């Protein structure tokens, strides 16, 4: 296949961003941020997203070069992201925990096409059932954002925990992405946590905010330095931006080269350039 084509799968969300005294409503979701990065790079991609038909106007927020396949459900998932002043790497989240699963029959036809890779971006455990991941991973290079499978509601607040189905999620694809706080749901021993995940997946990528990122690949641990930002304007979606950039560059380079490129793209996102 000569043309690079990526399939992005997951929910579209309605986000409320709170930073100090500033509040902003915007469209969100991992797939949305994947699409922004790939559009920035001029790469062909198709996004399969769930949302309510009442919120179909949110689709206009996607970049113009994104091909969109909407799957309409009863409600759109909602998130409130509250950032601590002076620390964009930390946030408190709330959600309505809407249940909008993407079943195999929803994507069976499009999954038969040829794709450079598939990026799965669930926001909640119900978004992409493990069976759907396994179906996709049998035919394609599949990379999954693990955060959605770790989340659970606690009085409307989003909490994290390691679930029994996580090993199946890991084994379904080529690699998984998560951040350092999500990694601690496995173990407070960072190296030990990486070893546990690596038993089920050959490539585990962990973003660590201003401390850079770590990549566990075939028994080796690679550390990637963060690229210093000249200004911090837009912290939401940094991990998703990193993931899309990494997967795109991974087709050419090894984990270290892909990680350095992804780190640069994440900083550009933070600076408001993507």
PDB file of C-alpha atoms in Angstrom:
ATOM      1  CA  UNK A   1       0.000   0.000   0.000  1.00  0.00           C
ATOM      2  CA  UNK A   2       1.571   3.258  -1.121  1.00  0.00           C
ATOM      3  CA  UNK A   3      -0.848   5.747   0.400  1.00  0.00           C
ATOM      4  CA  UNK A   4      -0.860   6.245   4.146  1.00  0.00           C
ATOM      5  CA  UNK A   5      -4.411   5.878   5.500  1.00  0.00           C
ATOM      6  CA  UNK A   6      -5.443   5.738   9.132  1.00  0.00           C
ATOM      7  CA  UNK A   7      -8.718   4.641  10.683  1.00  0.00           C
ATOM      8  CA  UNK A   8      -9.644   6.395  13.928  1.00  0.00           C
ATOM      9  CA  UNK A   9     -12.322   4.899  16.176  1.00  0.00           C
ATOM     10  CA  UNK A  10     -13.949   6.238  19.345  1.00  0.00           C
ATOM     11  CA  UNK A  11     -16.485   8.695  20.764  1.00  0.00           C
ATOM     12  CA  UNK A  12     -16.754  12.398  20.145  1.00  0.00           C
ATOM     13  CA  UNK A  13     -17.260  14.300  23.404  1.00  0.00           C
ATOM     14  CA  UNK A  14     -18.553  17.620  24.606  1.00  0.00           C
ATOM     15  CA  UNK A  15     -15.833  19.021  26.858  1.00  0.00           C
ATOM     16  CA  UNK A  16     -15.797  21.784  29.414  1.00  0.00           C
ATOM     17  CA  UNK A  17     -12.275  23.066  30.076  1.00  0.00           C
ATOM     18  CA  UNK A  18     -11.721  24.848  33.406  1.00  0.00           C
ATOM     19  CA  UNK A  19      -8.396  26.593  34.089  1.00  0.00           C
ATOM     20  CA  UNK A  20      -8.483  28.913  37.086  1.00  0.00           C
ATOM     21  CA  UNK A  21     -11.252  31.444  36.464  1.00  0.00           C
ATOM     22  CA  UNK A  22     -11.457  30.564  32.766  1.00  0.00           C
ATOM     23  CA  UNK A  23     -14.130  28.182  31.404  1.00  0.00           C
ATOM     24  CA  UNK A  24     -14.378  27.050  27.796  1.00  0.00           C
ATOM     25  CA  UNK A  25     -16.719  24.655  25.975  1.00  0.00           C
ATOM     26  CA  UNK A  26     -15.313  22.685  23.062  1.00  0.00           C
ATOM     27  CA  UNK A  27     -15.508  19.444  21.144  1.00  0.00           C
ATOM     28  CA  UNK A  28     -13.214  16.715  22.426  1.00  0.00           C
ATOM     29  CA  UNK A  29     -12.321  13.053  22.440  1.00  0.00           C
ATOM     30  CA  UNK A  30      -9.148  11.198  21.500  1.00  0.00           C
ATOM     31  CA  UNK A  31     -10.286  10.692  17.893  1.00  0.00           C
ATOM     32  CA  UNK A  32     -10.778  14.433  17.475  1.00  0.00           C
ATOM     33  CA  UNK A  33      -7.206  15.130  18.591  1.00  0.00           C
ATOM     34  CA  UNK A  34      -5.834  12.296  16.456  1.00  0.00           C
ATOM     35  CA  UNK A  35      -7.535  13.927  13.463  1.00  0.00           C
ATOM     36  CA  UNK A  36      -6.058  17.333  14.210  1.00  0.00           C
ATOM     37  CA  UNK A  37      -2.538  15.959  14.282  1.00  0.00           C
ATOM     38  CA  UNK A  38      -2.932  13.875  11.124  1.00  0.00           C
ATOM     39  CA  UNK A  39      -4.539  16.821   9.320  1.00  0.00           C
ATOM     40  CA  UNK A  40      -1.631  19.010  10.439  1.00  0.00           C
ATOM     41  CA  UNK A  41       0.715  16.481   8.832  1.00  0.00           C
ATOM     42  CA  UNK A  42      -1.408  16.225   5.676  1.00  0.00           C
ATOM     43  CA  UNK A  43      -2.140  12.523   6.180  1.00  0.00           C
ATOM     44  CA  UNK A  44      -5.331  10.808   4.940  1.00  0.00           C
ATOM     45  CA  UNK A  45      -7.582   9.494   7.690  1.00  0.00           C
ATOM     46  CA  UNK A  46     -11.161   8.468   8.440  1.00  0.00           C
ATOM     47  CA  UNK A  47     -12.845   8.930  11.818  1.00  0.00           C
ATOM     48  CA  UNK A  48     -15.640   6.649  13.064  1.00  0.00           C
ATOM     49  CA  UNK A  49     -17.246   8.486  15.987  1.00  0.00           C
ATOM     50  CA  UNK A  50     -20.252   8.093  18.276  1.00  0.00           C
ATOM     51  CA  UNK A  51     -22.429  11.042  19.324  1.00  0.00           C
ATOM     52  CA  UNK A  52     -26.089  12.002  19.594  1.00  0.00           C
ATOM     53  CA  UNK A  53     -27.866  13.232  16.485  1.00  0.00           C
ATOM     54  CA  UNK A  54     -28.742  16.413  18.412  1.00  0.00           C
ATOM     55  CA  UNK A  55     -25.010  17.146  18.567  1.00  0.00           C
ATOM     56  CA  UNK A  56     -24.257  16.447  14.898  1.00  0.00           C
ATOM     57  CA  UNK A  57     -23.207  20.099  14.514  1.00  0.00           C
ATOM     58  CA  UNK A  58     -20.076  19.197  16.517  1.00  0.00           C
ATOM     59  CA  UNK A  59     -18.805  17.271  13.489  1.00  0.00           C
ATOM     60  CA  UNK A  60     -18.090  20.597  11.791  1.00  0.00           C
ATOM     61  CA  UNK A  61     -15.303  21.133  14.335  1.00  0.00           C
ATOM     62  CA  UNK A  62     -13.206  18.398  12.746  1.00  0.00           C
ATOM     63  CA  UNK A  63     -10.510  19.481  10.285  1.00  0.00           C
ATOM     64  CA  UNK A  64     -11.785  19.770   6.734  1.00  0.00           C
ATOM     65  CA  UNK A  65      -9.624  16.903   5.484  1.00  0.00           C
ATOM     66  CA  UNK A  66     -11.062  14.421   8.003  1.00  0.00           C
ATOM     67  CA  UNK A  67     -13.471  11.906   6.482  1.00  0.00           C
ATOM     68  CA  UNK A  68     -16.148  11.272   9.135  1.00  0.00           C
ATOM     69  CA  UNK A  69     -18.458   8.307   9.653  1.00  0.00           C
ATOM     70  CA  UNK A  70     -20.879   9.208  12.473  1.00  0.00           C
ATOM     71  CA  UNK A  71     -22.631   6.562  14.558  1.00  0.00           C
ATOM     72  CA  UNK A  72     -25.602   8.249  16.214  1.00  0.00           C
ATOM     73  CA  UNK A  73     -26.532   7.242  19.752  1.00  0.00           C
ATOM     74  CA  UNK A  74     -28.968   8.494  22.398  1.00  0.00           C
ATOM     75  CA  UNK A  75     -26.500  10.857  24.047  1.00  0.00           C
ATOM     76  CA  UNK A  76     -23.027  12.318  23.606  1.00  0.00           C
ATOM     77  CA  UNK A  77     -20.395  11.631  26.242  1.00  0.00           C
ATOM     78  CA  UNK A  78     -19.523  14.718  28.298  1.00  0.00           C
ATOM     79  CA  UNK A  79     -16.335  15.566  30.186  1.00  0.00           C
ATOM     80  CA  UNK A  80     -15.364  18.400  32.476  1.00  0.00           C
ATOM     81  CA  UNK A  81     -11.587  18.853  32.671  1.00  0.00           C
ATOM     82  CA  UNK A  82     -10.419  20.949  35.615  1.00  0.00           C
ATOM     83  CA  UNK A  83      -6.728  21.898  35.556  1.00  0.00           C
ATOM     84  CA  UNK A  84      -4.755  22.932  38.625  1.00  0.00           C
ATOM     85  CA  UNK A  85      -3.310  26.430  38.323  1.00  0.00           C
ATOM     86  CA  UNK A  86       0.285  26.250  37.194  1.00  0.00           C
ATOM     87  CA  UNK A  87       0.225  22.521  36.420  1.00  0.00           C
ATOM     88  CA  UNK A  88      -1.199  21.588  33.038  1.00  0.00           C
ATOM     89  CA  UNK A  89      -0.151  17.942  33.477  1.00  0.00           C
ATOM     90  CA  UNK A  90      -2.713  17.395  36.259  1.00  0.00           C
ATOM     91  CA  UNK A  91      -6.466  17.540  36.048  1.00  0.00           C
ATOM     92  CA  UNK A  92      -9.681  16.497  37.764  1.00  0.00           C
ATOM     93  CA  UNK A  93     -12.354  15.014  35.507  1.00  0.00           C
ATOM     94  CA  UNK A  94     -16.104  14.604  35.669  1.00  0.00           C
ATOM     95  CA  UNK A  95     -18.284  12.787  33.133  1.00  0.00           C
ATOM     96  CA  UNK A  96     -21.867  11.789  32.385  1.00  0.00           C
ATOM     97  CA  UNK A  97     -20.546   8.294  31.529  1.00  0.00           C
ATOM     98  CA  UNK A  98     -22.766   7.872  28.474  1.00  0.00           C
ATOM     99  CA  UNK A  99     -22.721   4.308  27.131  1.00  0.00           C
ATOM    100  CA  UNK A 100     -22.096   4.304  23.359  1.00  0.00           C
ATOM    101  CA  UNK A 101     -20.394   1.022  22.400  1.00  0.00           C
ATOM    102  CA  UNK A 102     -18.951   0.553  18.918  1.00  0.00           C
ATOM    103  CA  UNK A 103     -19.796  -3.040  18.043  1.00  0.00           C
ATOM    104  CA  UNK A 104     -18.156  -5.221  15.393  1.00  0.00           C
ATOM    105  CA  UNK A 105     -21.146  -4.829  13.070  1.00  0.00           C
ATOM    106  CA  UNK A 106     -20.730  -1.049  13.187  1.00  0.00           C
ATOM    107  CA  UNK A 107     -17.257  -1.183  11.639  1.00  0.00           C
ATOM    108  CA  UNK A 108     -17.136  -4.586   9.942  1.00  0.00           C
ATOM    109  CA  UNK A 109     -17.316  -3.221   6.392  1.00  0.00           C
ATOM    110  CA  UNK A 110     -14.807  -0.402   6.770  1.00  0.00           C
ATOM    111  CA  UNK A 111     -12.435  -2.671   8.679  1.00  0.00           C
ATOM    112  CA  UNK A 112     -12.127  -4.807   5.558  1.00  0.00           C
ATOM    113  CA  UNK A 113     -10.371  -1.936   3.774  1.00  0.00           C
ATOM    114  CA  UNK A 114      -6.603  -1.513   3.871  1.00  0.00           C
ATOM    115  CA  UNK A 115      -5.319   0.821   6.586  1.00  0.00           C
ATOM    116  CA  UNK A 116      -1.785   1.803   7.540  1.00  0.00           C
ATOM    117  CA  UNK A 117      -2.910   1.488  11.168  1.00  0.00           C
ATOM    118  CA  UNK A 118      -5.997   1.813  13.325  1.00  0.00           C
ATOM    119  CA  UNK A 119      -6.026   4.139  16.333  1.00  0.00           C
ATOM    120  CA  UNK A 120      -8.598   3.240  18.983  1.00  0.00           C
ATOM    121  CA  UNK A 121      -9.460   6.118  21.303  1.00  0.00           C
ATOM    122  CA  UNK A 122     -12.038   5.035  23.906  1.00  0.00           C
ATOM    123  CA  UNK A 123     -12.895   7.521  26.623  1.00  0.00           C
ATOM    124  CA  UNK A 124     -14.841   5.031  28.767  1.00  0.00           C
ATOM    125  CA  UNK A 125     -14.742   1.220  29.151  1.00  0.00           C
ATOM    126  CA  UNK A 126     -18.014   0.813  27.238  1.00  0.00           C
ATOM    127  CA  UNK A 127     -16.876   2.784  24.167  1.00  0.00           C
ATOM    128  CA  UNK A 128     -15.033   0.006  22.317  1.00  0.00           C
ATOM    129  CA  UNK A 129     -15.765  -3.510  23.610  1.00  0.00           C
ATOM    130  CA  UNK A 130     -12.734  -5.774  23.814  1.00  0.00           C
ATOM    131  CA  UNK A 131     -14.293  -8.033  21.184  1.00  0.00           C
ATOM    132  CA  UNK A 132     -14.255  -5.122  18.737  1.00  0.00           C
ATOM    133  CA  UNK A 133     -10.578  -4.477  19.488  1.00  0.00           C
ATOM    134  CA  UNK A 134      -9.736  -8.118  18.939  1.00  0.00           C
ATOM    135  CA  UNK A 135     -11.591  -8.121  15.619  1.00  0.00           C
ATOM    136  CA  UNK A 136      -9.636  -5.068  14.446  1.00  0.00           C
ATOM    137  CA  UNK A 137      -6.291  -6.350  15.700  1.00  0.00           C
ATOM    138  CA  UNK A 138      -6.506  -9.599  13.752  1.00  0.00           C
ATOM    139  CA  UNK A 139      -6.233  -7.781  10.425  1.00  0.00           C
ATOM    140  CA  UNK A 140      -4.478  -4.480  11.157  1.00  0.00           C
ATOM    141  CA  UNK A 141      -1.774  -2.736  13.146  1.00  0.00           C
ATOM    142  CA  UNK A 142      -3.842  -1.567  16.092  1.00  0.00           C
ATOM    143  CA  UNK A 143      -2.802   0.985  18.697  1.00  0.00           C
ATOM    144  CA  UNK A 144      -5.051   1.706  21.646  1.00  0.00           C
ATOM    145  CA  UNK A 145      -5.313   4.509  24.167  1.00  0.00           C
ATOM    146  CA  UNK A 146      -5.646   2.596  27.426  1.00  0.00           C
ATOM    147  CA  UNK A 147      -7.133   5.402  29.530  1.00  0.00           C
ATOM    148  CA  UNK A 148     -10.752   4.679  28.611  1.00  0.00           C
ATOM    149  CA  UNK A 149     -10.554   1.136  29.948  1.00  0.00           C
ATOM    150  CA  UNK A 150      -9.200   2.354  33.289  1.00  0.00           C
ATOM    151  CA  UNK A 151     -11.923   4.882  34.053  1.00  0.00           C
ATOM    152  CA  UNK A 152     -14.908   4.375  36.349  1.00  0.00           C
ATOM    153  CA  UNK A 153     -17.451   6.726  37.982  1.00  0.00           C
ATOM    154  CA  UNK A 154     -17.242   7.752  41.611  1.00  0.00           C
ATOM    155  CA  UNK A 155     -20.042  10.216  42.273  1.00  0.00           C
ATOM    156  CA  UNK A 156     -19.646  11.706  38.794  1.00  0.00           C
ATOM    157  CA  UNK A 157     -15.894  12.118  39.245  1.00  0.00           C
ATOM    158  CA  UNK A 158     -13.665  10.029  37.002  1.00  0.00           C
ATOM    159  CA  UNK A 159     -11.439   7.598  38.882  1.00  0.00           C
ATOM    160  CA  UNK A 160      -8.950   5.043  37.605  1.00  0.00           C
ATOM    161  CA  UNK A 161      -8.466   1.359  38.322  1.00  0.00           C
ATOM    162  CA  UNK A 162      -6.873  -1.668  36.676  1.00  0.00           C
ATOM    163  CA  UNK A 163      -9.656  -3.900  35.319  1.00  0.00           C
ATOM    164  CA  UNK A 164      -9.685  -7.635  34.710  1.00  0.00           C
ATOM    165  CA  UNK A 165     -10.111  -7.206  30.944  1.00  0.00           C
ATOM    166  CA  UNK A 166      -6.964  -5.059  30.560  1.00  0.00           C
ATOM    167  CA  UNK A 167      -4.717  -8.003  29.565  1.00  0.00           C
ATOM    168  CA  UNK A 168      -7.093  -8.763  26.666  1.00  0.00           C
ATOM    169  CA  UNK A 169      -6.979  -5.107  25.629  1.00  0.00           C
ATOM    170  CA  UNK A 170      -3.190  -5.243  25.632  1.00  0.00           C
ATOM    171  CA  UNK A 171      -3.039  -8.465  23.655  1.00  0.00           C
ATOM    172  CA  UNK A 172      -5.479  -7.250  20.992  1.00  0.00           C
ATOM    173  CA  UNK A 173      -3.090  -4.851  19.262  1.00  0.00           C
ATOM    174  CA  UNK A 174       0.459  -3.777  18.476  1.00  0.00           C
ATOM    175  CA  UNK A 175       0.816  -1.167  21.211  1.00  0.00           C
ATOM    176  CA  UNK A 176      -0.925   0.794  23.958  1.00  0.00           C
ATOM    177  CA  UNK A 177      -0.610   4.350  25.259  1.00  0.00           C
ATOM    178  CA  UNK A 178      -1.264   5.714  28.742  1.00  0.00           C
ATOM    179  CA  UNK A 179       0.070   8.427  31.033  1.00  0.00           C
ATOM    180  CA  UNK A 180       2.130   8.092  34.179  1.00  0.00           C
ATOM    181  CA  UNK A 181      -0.864   8.460  36.531  1.00  0.00           C
ATOM    182  CA  UNK A 182      -2.726   5.743  34.641  1.00  0.00           C
ATOM    183  CA  UNK A 183       0.350   3.501  34.837  1.00  0.00           C
ATOM    184  CA  UNK A 184       0.244   3.763  38.637  1.00  0.00           C
ATOM    185  CA  UNK A 185      -3.107   1.932  38.635  1.00  0.00           C
ATOM    186  CA  UNK A 186      -1.041  -1.150  37.791  1.00  0.00           C
ATOM    187  CA  UNK A 187       1.637  -0.577  40.450  1.00  0.00           C
ATOM    188  CA  UNK A 188       3.391   2.279  42.229  1.00  0.00           C
ATOM    189  CA  UNK A 189       6.600   0.595  41.113  1.00  0.00           C
ATOM    190  CA  UNK A 190       6.920   2.159  37.658  1.00  0.00           C
ATOM    191  CA  UNK A 191       9.335  -0.411  36.253  1.00  0.00           C
ATOM    192  CA  UNK A 192       7.273  -3.209  37.747  1.00  0.00           C
ATOM    193  CA  UNK A 193       4.104  -1.793  36.214  1.00  0.00           C
ATOM    194  CA  UNK A 194       5.749  -1.590  32.797  1.00  0.00           C
ATOM    195  CA  UNK A 195       6.927  -5.183  33.118  1.00  0.00           C
ATOM    196  CA  UNK A 196       3.389  -6.329  33.924  1.00  0.00           C
ATOM    197  CA  UNK A 197       1.920  -4.563  30.892  1.00  0.00           C
ATOM    198  CA  UNK A 198       4.788  -5.686  28.654  1.00  0.00           C
ATOM    199  CA  UNK A 199       3.978  -9.320  29.413  1.00  0.00           C
ATOM    200  CA  UNK A 200       0.848  -8.819  27.309  1.00  0.00           C
ATOM    201  CA  UNK A 201       1.940  -6.200  24.763  1.00  0.00           C
ATOM    202  CA  UNK A 202       5.167  -5.677  22.839  1.00  0.00           C
ATOM    203  CA  UNK A 203       5.030  -1.889  22.888  1.00  0.00           C
ATOM    204  CA  UNK A 204       3.872   0.207  25.861  1.00  0.00           C
ATOM    205  CA  UNK A 205       4.206   3.988  25.624  1.00  0.00           C
ATOM    206  CA  UNK A 206       3.820   6.146  28.740  1.00  0.00           C
ATOM    207  CA  UNK A 207       3.618   9.939  28.595  1.00  0.00           C
ATOM    208  CA  UNK A 208       4.916  11.783  31.662  1.00  0.00           C
ATOM    209  CA  UNK A 209       4.005  15.427  30.991  1.00  0.00           C
ATOM    210  CA  UNK A 210       6.991  17.772  31.348  1.00  0.00           C
ATOM    211  CA  UNK A 211       9.180  14.782  32.274  1.00  0.00           C
ATOM    212  CA  UNK A 212       8.893  13.394  28.749  1.00  0.00           C
ATOM    213  CA  UNK A 213       7.857   9.831  27.966  1.00  0.00           C
ATOM    214  CA  UNK A 214       8.906   6.200  28.350  1.00  0.00           C
ATOM    215  CA  UNK A 215       8.651   3.392  25.817  1.00  0.00           C
ATOM    216  CA  UNK A 216       8.883  -0.261  26.768  1.00  0.00           C
ATOM    217  CA  UNK A 217       9.766  -2.255  23.664  1.00  0.00           C
ATOM    218  CA  UNK A 218      10.891  -5.885  23.549  1.00  0.00           C
ATOM    219  CA  UNK A 219      12.385  -5.786  27.024  1.00  0.00           C
ATOM    220  CA  UNK A 220      14.130  -2.414  26.628  1.00  0.00           C
ATOM    221  CA  UNK A 221      13.118   0.840  28.303  1.00  0.00           C
ATOM    222  CA  UNK A 222      13.604   3.964  26.192  1.00  0.00           C
ATOM    223  CA  UNK A 223      13.309   7.419  27.742  1.00  0.00           C
ATOM    224  CA  UNK A 224      12.316  10.404  25.618  1.00  0.00           C
ATOM    225  CA  UNK A 225      12.926  13.954  26.815  1.00  0.00           C
ATOM    226  CA  UNK A 226      10.103  16.472  26.561  1.00  0.00           C
ATOM    227  CA  UNK A 227      10.579  19.330  24.109  1.00  0.00           C
ATOM    228  CA  UNK A 228      10.448  22.586  26.079  1.00  0.00           C
ATOM    229  CA  UNK A 229       7.450  24.744  25.229  1.00  0.00           C
ATOM    230  CA  UNK A 230       7.897  28.475  24.761  1.00  0.00           C
ATOM    231  CA  UNK A 231       4.333  28.973  25.976  1.00  0.00           C
ATOM    232  CA  UNK A 232       1.579  26.723  27.361  1.00  0.00           C
ATOM    233  CA  UNK A 233      -1.757  27.512  25.736  1.00  0.00           C
ATOM    234  CA  UNK A 234      -3.655  24.292  25.158  1.00  0.00           C
ATOM    235  CA  UNK A 235      -2.906  21.245  27.355  1.00  0.00           C
ATOM    236  CA  UNK A 236      -5.996  19.197  26.469  1.00  0.00           C
ATOM    237  CA  UNK A 237      -5.317  16.333  24.092  1.00  0.00           C
ATOM    238  CA  UNK A 238      -1.537  16.242  24.470  1.00  0.00           C
ATOM    239  CA  UNK A 239      -1.431  12.483  25.020  1.00  0.00           C
ATOM    240  CA  UNK A 240      -3.710  11.883  22.038  1.00  0.00           C
ATOM    241  CA  UNK A 241      -1.539  14.128  19.870  1.00  0.00           C
ATOM    242  CA  UNK A 242       1.549  12.205  20.998  1.00  0.00           C
ATOM    243  CA  UNK A 243      -0.121   8.887  20.185  1.00  0.00           C
ATOM    244  CA  UNK A 244      -1.162   9.837  16.649  1.00  0.00           C
ATOM    245  CA  UNK A 245       2.258  11.321  15.886  1.00  0.00           C
ATOM    246  CA  UNK A 246       4.037   8.266  17.289  1.00  0.00           C
ATOM    247  CA  UNK A 247       1.947   5.750  15.344  1.00  0.00           C
ATOM    248  CA  UNK A 248       2.372   7.708  12.107  1.00  0.00           C
ATOM    249  CA  UNK A 249       6.163   7.954  12.444  1.00  0.00           C
ATOM    250  CA  UNK A 250       6.509   4.420  13.803  1.00  0.00           C
ATOM    251  CA  UNK A 251       5.920   2.984  10.330  1.00  0.00           C
ATOM    252  CA  UNK A 252       9.345   4.379   9.325  1.00  0.00           C
ATOM    253  CA  UNK A 253      11.428   4.668  12.504  1.00  0.00           C
ATOM    254  CA  UNK A 254      12.043   2.658  15.629  1.00  0.00           C
ATOM    255  CA  UNK A 255      10.423   3.527  18.978  1.00  0.00           C
ATOM    256  CA  UNK A 256      13.031   6.153  19.903  1.00  0.00           C
ATOM    257  CA  UNK A 257      12.745   8.099  16.651  1.00  0.00           C
ATOM    258  CA  UNK A 258       8.950   7.927  16.740  1.00  0.00           C
ATOM    259  CA  UNK A 259       8.957   9.050  20.382  1.00  0.00           C
ATOM    260  CA  UNK A 260      11.134  12.083  19.679  1.00  0.00           C
ATOM    261  CA  UNK A 261       8.853  13.146  16.831  1.00  0.00           C
ATOM    262  CA  UNK A 262       5.752  12.606  18.971  1.00  0.00           C
ATOM    263  CA  UNK A 263       7.271  14.677  21.781  1.00  0.00           C
ATOM    264  CA  UNK A 264       7.855  17.554  19.372  1.00  0.00           C
ATOM    265  CA  UNK A 265       4.279  17.370  18.056  1.00  0.00           C
ATOM    266  CA  UNK A 266       2.853  17.306  21.595  1.00  0.00           C
ATOM    267  CA  UNK A 267       4.780  20.489  22.401  1.00  0.00           C
ATOM    268  CA  UNK A 268       3.441  22.150  19.259  1.00  0.00           C
ATOM    269  CA  UNK A 269      -0.057  21.217  20.455  1.00  0.00           C
ATOM    270  CA  UNK A 270       0.685  22.702  23.886  1.00  0.00           C
ATOM    271  CA  UNK A 271       1.876  25.900  22.209  1.00  0.00           C
ATOM    272  CA  UNK A 272      -1.376  26.128  20.225  1.00  0.00           C
ATOM    273  CA  UNK A 273       0.131  25.367  16.803  1.00  0.00           C
ATOM    274  CA  UNK A 274      -1.907  22.189  16.200  1.00  0.00           C
TER     275      UNK A 274
END
